[in-house]
Amino acid sequence: MTEYATLLHAYGLAVDTPGHLAALAGDDPAARARALEHLWSAIIHQGTPWTATPPAALEVAALLSDPRVTDPGLRAELLNFLAAVAEAGRMTEGLSEPDFDVNAVLAEVLRDGDEEAIWEDERLPDALYLRAVLGCQQIVPALLATATAALSDPSPQVRAAAAYTIGACGRGDASRLEQLAEAAAPDERAALVLAIGDLGIAPRRHLQDPHPGVRACAALAPALAGDPAATAELLAALDDPTAADDWFTNRPPQLPTRMRFFLLAAAIDRLPAPDPLLPAAVRLAGVATAHTCDQDWGLLLRTFFAGYAGGPLTAVQRAYLSALTANLDLWDPTHGNAALAFRDAGLPYDRETCRALAQPSRCAT
């Protein structure tokens, strides 16, 4: 039996975790909702694992074979949680093995009953984080087995979440995913294709899929990063970037936010120069809001003006800046991220000044 009183989640000792795990299989909807919130906010806080994460994830995996856990939405959410845990196990960069007895130091701190002392110790937080990450790595085989079994679930929502978890584990039977994709509807098929890509396989044939969203998901595969046909598909998808956001009734779990954000990021990463993105950028500038700065228009602003240090603008820079100045919603001094995007681009966050800069007379001949 797991001693959660000696384990940590994002808000301290995980003494409340057993109760939440039990509620997931209970018949109280409110308690179940609180339990799901606990998983996402405490057990895997914004993608960060804690020492309570691996054992809690194993209990969640076991719940997926519990006959009381039948609701497709709940089952899909639990699988999505397991995918996040598997992804957390990959975050080992910059970590090193501690040169002290972690258990002894932690036991001494807990014996004094002062949880805050954990974070005051210069060595302990990093050591515990490493333990959490390695713990997530170690349970990947169990998570993979759970997700593979869930591919036989009658619900397409659950099967899509299972595919996501398999891809997050970085291993699995890609041929099974391909087989399921043959008969799946577009929403599920997109998730399966993304999972195939996450396994390091190039889903090239899905670039010919009849559904534009599935084609775009195939193009996002890392193994197709240098493929001209995949890059062309990304650009085609961005021809109407706001329409791309509505391609799916149930968005693939791998893409938790707007589709255009992922398309843009991939296209910017793959194109040697951003100029081909100008048509999509201008269209986006007309519908963008200050709140999406870091995901679309601000990202494009930084890209188009990379290395800009003042002086005349190129035709592409003028066209994009002119489109931004036409949208009044982007010029709100209370939005710090918007101002930061302009600063990073070497531009003033002032609409009239930028409108003047965008005039042809300011461009070099």
Short mmCIF file of C-alpha atoms in Angstrom, two decimals:
data_model
loop_
_atom_site.label_atom_id
_atom_site.label_comp_id
_atom_site.label_asym_id
_atom_site.label_seq_id
_atom_site.Cartn_x
_atom_site.Cartn_y
_atom_site.Cartn_z
CA MET A 1 0.00 0.00 0.00
CA THR A 2 1.35 3.41 -0.98
CA GLU A 3 2.28 5.69 1.92
CA TYR A 4 1.05 8.95 0.42
CA ALA A 5 1.81 10.80 3.66
CA THR A 6 5.51 10.64 2.72
CA LEU A 7 4.95 11.72 -0.89
CA LEU A 8 4.50 15.17 -2.36
CA HIS A 9 2.18 16.74 -4.88
CA ALA A 10 2.08 20.36 -6.04
CA TYR A 11 0.46 21.59 -2.83
CA GLY A 12 2.33 19.62 -0.18
CA LEU A 13 2.12 16.14 1.30
CA ALA A 14 -0.23 13.92 -0.69
CA VAL A 15 -2.37 12.92 2.28
CA ASP A 16 -5.55 13.84 0.36
CA THR A 17 -4.70 11.86 -2.76
CA PRO A 18 -6.11 8.45 -1.66
CA GLY A 19 -9.53 9.97 -1.06
CA HIS A 20 -9.57 11.57 -4.49
CA LEU A 21 -8.46 8.35 -6.19
CA ALA A 22 -11.28 6.48 -4.46
CA ALA A 23 -13.78 9.10 -5.60
CA LEU A 24 -12.93 8.47 -9.24
CA ALA A 25 -14.74 5.14 -9.05
CA GLY A 26 -17.49 6.42 -6.78
CA ASP A 27 -21.02 7.53 -7.58
CA ASP A 28 -20.73 11.16 -6.43
CA PRO A 29 -20.33 13.37 -9.54
CA ALA A 30 -19.11 16.36 -7.53
CA ALA A 31 -16.46 14.30 -5.75
CA ARG A 32 -15.41 12.78 -9.05
CA ALA A 33 -15.01 16.25 -10.58
CA ARG A 34 -12.88 17.33 -7.62
CA ALA A 35 -10.79 14.19 -8.03
CA LEU A 36 -10.11 14.95 -11.69
CA GLU A 37 -9.15 18.49 -10.77
CA HIS A 38 -6.78 17.03 -8.16
CA LEU A 39 -5.08 14.88 -10.77
CA TRP A 40 -4.48 17.81 -13.11
CA SER A 41 -3.68 20.50 -10.57
CA ALA A 42 -1.83 18.60 -7.85
CA ILE A 43 -0.55 15.30 -9.22
CA ILE A 44 0.68 16.58 -12.60
CA HIS A 45 0.73 20.34 -12.12
CA GLN A 46 1.15 22.04 -15.53
CA GLY A 47 3.10 19.03 -16.75
CA THR A 48 5.36 18.86 -13.70
CA PRO A 49 5.50 15.50 -11.86
CA TRP A 50 5.89 15.01 -8.12
CA THR A 51 6.85 12.01 -6.04
CA ALA A 52 3.15 11.17 -5.67
CA THR A 53 2.69 11.14 -9.45
CA PRO A 54 3.97 7.63 -10.34
CA PRO A 55 2.00 5.68 -7.71
CA ALA A 56 -1.12 7.75 -8.35
CA ALA A 57 -0.79 7.11 -12.09
CA LEU A 58 -0.57 3.36 -11.48
CA GLU A 59 -3.79 3.52 -9.48
CA VAL A 60 -5.46 5.51 -12.24
CA ALA A 61 -4.31 2.90 -14.77
CA ALA A 62 -5.87 0.18 -12.64
CA LEU A 63 -9.14 2.10 -12.51
CA LEU A 64 -9.50 1.78 -16.27
CA SER A 65 -10.19 -1.93 -15.80
CA ASP A 66 -12.56 -1.26 -12.89
CA PRO A 67 -16.14 -2.20 -13.88
CA ARG A 68 -17.42 0.88 -12.06
CA VAL A 69 -15.52 3.23 -14.37
CA THR A 70 -17.64 3.04 -17.51
CA ASP A 71 -18.32 6.64 -18.51
CA PRO A 72 -16.45 7.29 -21.80
CA GLY A 73 -15.68 10.89 -20.90
CA LEU A 74 -14.13 9.86 -17.59
CA ARG A 75 -12.17 7.02 -19.17
CA ALA A 76 -10.81 9.34 -21.86
CA GLU A 77 -9.81 11.93 -19.26
CA LEU A 78 -7.97 9.32 -17.21
CA LEU A 79 -6.06 8.19 -20.29
CA ASN A 80 -5.18 11.78 -21.10
CA PHE A 81 -3.80 12.08 -17.58
CA LEU A 82 -1.68 8.97 -18.11
CA ALA A 83 -0.36 10.49 -21.34
CA ALA A 84 0.73 13.59 -19.42
CA VAL A 85 2.51 11.38 -16.88
CA ALA A 86 4.32 9.50 -19.65
CA GLU A 87 5.39 12.82 -21.20
CA ALA A 88 6.67 14.02 -17.81
CA GLY A 89 9.02 11.05 -17.72
CA ARG A 90 10.94 12.49 -20.67
CA MET A 91 11.98 15.70 -18.89
CA THR A 92 15.44 14.61 -17.78
CA GLU A 93 17.54 17.34 -19.38
CA GLY A 94 19.79 19.07 -16.86
CA LEU A 95 19.06 16.60 -14.07
CA SER A 96 21.77 14.71 -12.21
CA GLU A 97 21.88 12.08 -9.50
CA PRO A 98 22.07 13.53 -5.96
CA ASP A 99 25.23 12.99 -3.92
CA PHE A 100 23.41 12.61 -0.60
CA ASP A 101 20.89 10.28 1.04
CA VAL A 102 17.59 11.74 -0.14
CA ASN A 103 15.47 9.46 2.03
CA ALA A 104 17.37 10.36 5.18
CA VAL A 105 17.17 14.11 4.57
CA LEU A 106 13.48 13.94 3.66
CA ALA A 107 12.68 11.82 6.70
CA GLU A 108 14.43 14.33 8.94
CA VAL A 109 12.45 17.21 7.45
CA LEU A 110 9.14 15.39 7.74
CA ARG A 111 9.93 14.34 11.30
CA ASP A 112 9.97 17.99 12.26
CA GLY A 113 6.56 18.45 10.65
CA ASP A 114 7.62 21.47 8.60
CA GLU A 115 6.85 20.87 4.92
CA GLU A 116 8.20 24.28 3.95
CA ALA A 117 11.66 23.15 5.04
CA ILE A 118 11.72 20.89 1.96
CA TRP A 119 11.94 23.93 -0.29
CA GLU A 120 14.44 25.70 1.96
CA ASP A 121 16.97 22.91 1.49
CA GLU A 122 19.19 23.71 -1.51
CA ARG A 123 19.51 20.10 -2.61
CA LEU A 124 16.23 18.39 -1.80
CA PRO A 125 13.79 19.91 -4.36
CA ASP A 126 15.94 18.94 -7.35
CA ALA A 127 16.52 15.47 -5.95
CA LEU A 128 12.80 14.93 -5.43
CA TYR A 129 12.02 16.22 -8.91
CA LEU A 130 14.51 13.74 -10.39
CA ARG A 131 12.89 10.96 -8.38
CA ALA A 132 9.48 11.95 -9.74
CA VAL A 133 10.68 12.04 -13.36
CA LEU A 134 12.46 8.70 -13.10
CA GLY A 135 9.41 7.23 -11.41
CA CYS A 136 7.29 8.30 -14.38
CA GLN A 137 9.80 6.67 -16.72
CA GLN A 138 9.70 3.42 -14.82
CA ILE A 139 5.94 3.00 -15.05
CA VAL A 140 5.72 3.61 -18.82
CA PRO A 141 5.35 -0.14 -19.56
CA ALA A 142 2.28 -0.28 -17.28
CA LEU A 143 0.81 2.86 -18.85
CA LEU A 144 1.42 1.45 -22.32
CA ALA A 145 -0.30 -1.82 -21.46
CA THR A 146 -3.32 0.07 -20.13
CA ALA A 147 -3.56 2.27 -23.21
CA THR A 148 -3.13 -0.66 -25.60
CA ALA A 149 -6.02 -2.46 -23.92
CA ALA A 150 -8.13 0.69 -24.21
CA LEU A 151 -7.76 0.62 -28.01
CA SER A 152 -10.51 -2.02 -27.90
CA ASP A 153 -12.91 0.30 -26.07
CA PRO A 154 -16.25 0.77 -27.86
CA SER A 155 -15.99 4.56 -27.54
CA PRO A 156 -14.04 6.45 -30.25
CA GLN A 157 -13.29 9.16 -27.67
CA VAL A 158 -11.61 6.59 -25.44
CA ARG A 159 -9.74 5.01 -28.34
CA ALA A 160 -8.43 8.44 -29.37
CA ALA A 161 -7.20 9.07 -25.82
CA ALA A 162 -5.60 5.63 -25.78
CA ALA A 163 -3.74 6.45 -28.99
CA TYR A 164 -2.53 9.69 -27.42
CA THR A 165 -1.17 7.78 -24.43
CA ILE A 166 0.58 5.26 -26.66
CA GLY A 167 2.25 8.06 -28.58
CA ALA A 168 3.25 9.76 -25.33
CA CYS A 169 4.84 6.52 -24.16
CA GLY A 170 7.00 6.60 -27.29
CA ARG A 171 6.50 2.94 -28.02
CA GLY A 172 3.70 0.70 -29.14
CA ASP A 173 2.25 -1.23 -32.08
CA ALA A 174 2.02 1.29 -34.91
CA SER A 175 0.45 -1.32 -37.19
CA ARG A 176 -2.48 -1.58 -34.77
CA LEU A 177 -2.94 2.18 -34.91
CA GLU A 178 -2.86 2.06 -38.71
CA GLN A 179 -5.43 -0.71 -38.72
CA LEU A 180 -7.78 1.30 -36.52
CA ALA A 181 -7.26 4.40 -38.65
CA GLU A 182 -8.59 2.57 -41.69
CA ALA A 183 -12.09 2.38 -40.21
CA ALA A 184 -12.10 5.42 -37.93
CA ALA A 185 -14.05 8.64 -38.42
CA PRO A 186 -11.97 11.82 -38.92
CA ASP A 187 -11.81 12.90 -35.25
CA GLU A 188 -10.48 9.54 -34.07
CA ARG A 189 -8.40 9.04 -37.21
CA ALA A 190 -6.58 12.31 -36.58
CA ALA A 191 -5.63 11.19 -33.06
CA LEU A 192 -4.39 7.85 -34.40
CA VAL A 193 -2.30 9.54 -37.09
CA LEU A 194 -0.78 11.92 -34.54
CA ALA A 195 0.10 8.93 -32.35
CA ILE A 196 1.77 7.20 -35.28
CA GLY A 197 3.84 10.33 -35.78
CA ASP A 198 4.73 10.44 -32.10
CA LEU A 199 6.14 6.93 -32.45
CA GLY A 200 8.70 8.31 -34.91
CA ILE A 201 6.97 6.94 -38.00
CA ALA A 202 6.22 9.04 -41.07
CA PRO A 203 2.47 8.71 -41.79
CA ARG A 204 3.08 9.82 -45.37
CA ARG A 205 0.09 8.11 -46.93
CA HIS A 206 -2.23 10.10 -44.67
CA LEU A 207 -1.11 13.26 -46.44
CA GLN A 208 -3.64 12.11 -49.08
CA ASP A 209 -6.51 11.69 -46.61
CA PRO A 210 -9.85 13.13 -47.78
CA HIS A 211 -10.19 15.12 -44.54
CA PRO A 212 -8.05 18.29 -44.29
CA GLY A 213 -7.60 17.92 -40.54
CA VAL A 214 -6.24 14.40 -40.86
CA ARG A 215 -3.87 15.53 -43.61
CA ALA A 216 -2.63 18.34 -41.38
CA CYS A 217 -2.13 15.96 -38.46
CA ALA A 218 -0.07 13.70 -40.70
CA ALA A 219 2.00 16.70 -41.78
CA LEU A 220 2.76 17.51 -38.13
CA ALA A 221 4.66 14.22 -37.69
CA PRO A 222 8.29 14.89 -36.65
CA ALA A 223 9.50 12.33 -39.19
CA LEU A 224 8.00 14.48 -41.96
CA ALA A 225 9.67 17.70 -40.80
CA GLY A 226 11.87 17.80 -43.90
CA ASP A 227 9.27 16.53 -46.35
CA PRO A 228 8.21 19.18 -48.91
CA ALA A 229 4.78 17.59 -49.32
CA ALA A 230 4.15 17.81 -45.57
CA THR A 231 5.27 21.44 -45.47
CA ALA A 232 3.01 22.21 -48.42
CA GLU A 233 0.12 20.61 -46.55
CA LEU A 234 0.78 22.82 -43.52
CA LEU A 235 0.70 25.89 -45.72
CA ALA A 236 -2.50 24.69 -47.39
CA ALA A 237 -4.08 24.18 -43.98
CA LEU A 238 -3.09 27.70 -43.00
CA ASP A 239 -4.77 29.11 -46.09
CA ASP A 240 -7.80 29.57 -43.83
CA PRO A 241 -6.36 29.27 -40.32
CA THR A 242 -9.58 30.06 -38.47
CA ALA A 243 -11.47 27.38 -40.43
CA ALA A 244 -8.85 24.88 -39.29
CA ASP A 245 -9.96 25.48 -35.70
CA ASP A 246 -13.36 23.99 -36.58
CA TRP A 247 -12.23 20.89 -38.44
CA PHE A 248 -13.05 18.51 -35.58
CA THR A 249 -16.11 18.01 -33.42
CA ASN A 250 -13.88 16.38 -30.81
CA ARG A 251 -10.37 17.78 -31.15
CA PRO A 252 -7.59 15.16 -30.93
CA PRO A 253 -6.34 15.03 -27.33
CA GLN A 254 -2.80 15.72 -28.55
CA LEU A 255 -3.99 19.17 -29.67
CA PRO A 256 -5.67 20.66 -26.59
CA THR A 257 -5.86 24.19 -27.96
CA ARG A 258 -6.69 25.71 -31.34
CA MET A 259 -5.47 23.78 -34.37
CA ARG A 260 -3.95 26.86 -35.95
CA PHE A 261 -1.50 27.25 -33.08
CA PHE A 262 0.10 23.89 -33.83
CA LEU A 263 0.06 24.43 -37.59
CA LEU A 264 1.77 27.81 -37.25
CA ALA A 265 4.44 26.57 -34.87
CA ALA A 266 5.32 23.67 -37.15
CA ALA A 267 5.35 25.80 -40.30
CA ILE A 268 7.57 28.45 -38.71
CA ASP A 269 9.97 25.76 -37.52
CA ARG A 270 10.20 24.11 -40.92
CA LEU A 271 10.28 27.00 -43.37
CA PRO A 272 13.74 28.44 -44.13
CA ALA A 273 12.11 31.89 -44.41
CA PRO A 274 8.69 32.97 -43.12
CA ASP A 275 7.55 34.88 -46.24
CA PRO A 276 5.20 32.10 -47.48
CA LEU A 277 3.22 32.56 -44.25
CA LEU A 278 2.28 36.15 -45.06
CA PRO A 279 -1.18 35.41 -46.55
CA ALA A 280 -2.19 33.39 -43.48
CA ALA A 281 -0.59 35.96 -41.18
CA VAL A 282 -2.60 38.81 -42.70
CA ARG A 283 -5.84 36.86 -42.37
CA LEU A 284 -5.04 35.99 -38.77
CA ALA A 285 -4.19 39.58 -37.95
CA GLY A 286 -7.75 40.57 -38.80
CA VAL A 287 -9.36 38.19 -36.29
CA ALA A 288 -6.68 37.93 -33.62
CA THR A 289 -7.03 39.12 -30.05
CA ALA A 290 -4.42 40.26 -27.58
CA HIS A 291 -5.00 37.06 -25.58
CA THR A 292 -3.68 34.79 -28.36
CA CYS A 293 -0.51 36.79 -28.79
CA ASP A 294 1.99 34.08 -27.90
CA GLN A 295 0.23 31.42 -29.97
CA ASP A 296 -0.41 33.14 -33.28
CA TRP A 297 0.00 36.82 -34.23
CA GLY A 298 2.75 37.61 -31.72
CA LEU A 299 4.65 34.50 -32.72
CA LEU A 300 4.42 35.62 -36.33
CA LEU A 301 5.50 39.14 -35.39
CA ARG A 302 8.64 37.83 -33.72
CA THR A 303 9.30 35.60 -36.73
CA PHE A 304 8.85 38.24 -39.44
CA PHE A 305 10.97 40.73 -37.49
CA ALA A 306 13.67 38.36 -36.25
CA GLY A 307 16.92 40.30 -36.18
CA TYR A 308 15.27 43.62 -36.95
CA ALA A 309 17.22 46.49 -35.41
CA GLY A 310 15.49 49.50 -36.89
CA GLY A 311 15.52 51.07 -40.31
CA PRO A 312 13.41 50.46 -43.42
CA LEU A 313 11.10 47.46 -43.48
CA THR A 314 10.80 44.80 -46.15
CA ALA A 315 7.59 44.54 -48.15
CA VAL A 316 6.57 41.48 -46.11
CA GLN A 317 7.21 43.26 -42.82
CA ARG A 318 5.22 46.29 -43.94
CA ALA A 319 2.30 44.16 -45.08
CA TYR A 320 2.10 42.29 -41.80
CA LEU A 321 2.56 45.35 -39.62
CA SER A 322 -0.12 47.16 -41.61
CA ALA A 323 -2.53 44.25 -40.99
CA LEU A 324 -1.83 44.37 -37.27
CA THR A 325 -2.45 48.11 -37.04
CA ALA A 326 -5.84 47.62 -38.72
CA ASN A 327 -7.01 45.49 -35.76
CA LEU A 328 -7.85 47.79 -32.84
CA ASP A 329 -8.22 44.84 -30.44
CA LEU A 330 -4.47 44.23 -30.45
CA TRP A 331 -3.56 47.63 -29.06
CA ASP A 332 -4.50 47.38 -25.41
CA PRO A 333 -1.85 48.73 -23.01
CA THR A 334 -3.10 46.40 -20.26
CA HIS A 335 -1.90 43.31 -22.16
CA GLY A 336 1.73 42.90 -21.22
CA ASN A 337 2.34 39.93 -23.55
CA ALA A 338 1.34 42.02 -26.56
CA ALA A 339 3.73 44.79 -25.59
CA LEU A 340 6.47 42.21 -25.03
CA ALA A 341 5.95 40.76 -28.50
CA PHE A 342 6.48 44.18 -30.07
CA ARG A 343 9.52 44.81 -27.91
CA ASP A 344 11.02 41.47 -28.94
CA ALA A 345 10.42 42.43 -32.57
CA GLY A 346 12.27 45.71 -32.08
CA LEU A 347 9.12 47.75 -32.54
CA PRO A 348 7.26 50.26 -30.35
CA TYR A 349 3.94 49.12 -28.96
CA ASP A 350 2.20 52.16 -30.37
CA ARG A 351 -0.38 51.84 -33.11
CA GLU A 352 0.19 55.19 -34.81
CA THR A 353 3.97 54.82 -34.84
CA CYS A 354 3.72 51.31 -36.29
CA ARG A 355 1.19 52.45 -38.89
CA ALA A 356 3.66 55.12 -40.01
CA LEU A 357 6.48 52.56 -40.15
CA ALA A 358 4.35 50.37 -42.40
CA GLN A 359 3.97 53.06 -45.04
CA PRO A 360 5.85 52.42 -48.31
CA SER A 361 7.76 55.68 -47.95
CA ARG A 362 9.63 54.20 -45.00
CA CYS A 363 10.81 51.21 -47.00
CA ALA A 364 14.17 51.06 -48.72
CA THR A 365 14.06 51.29 -52.47
#
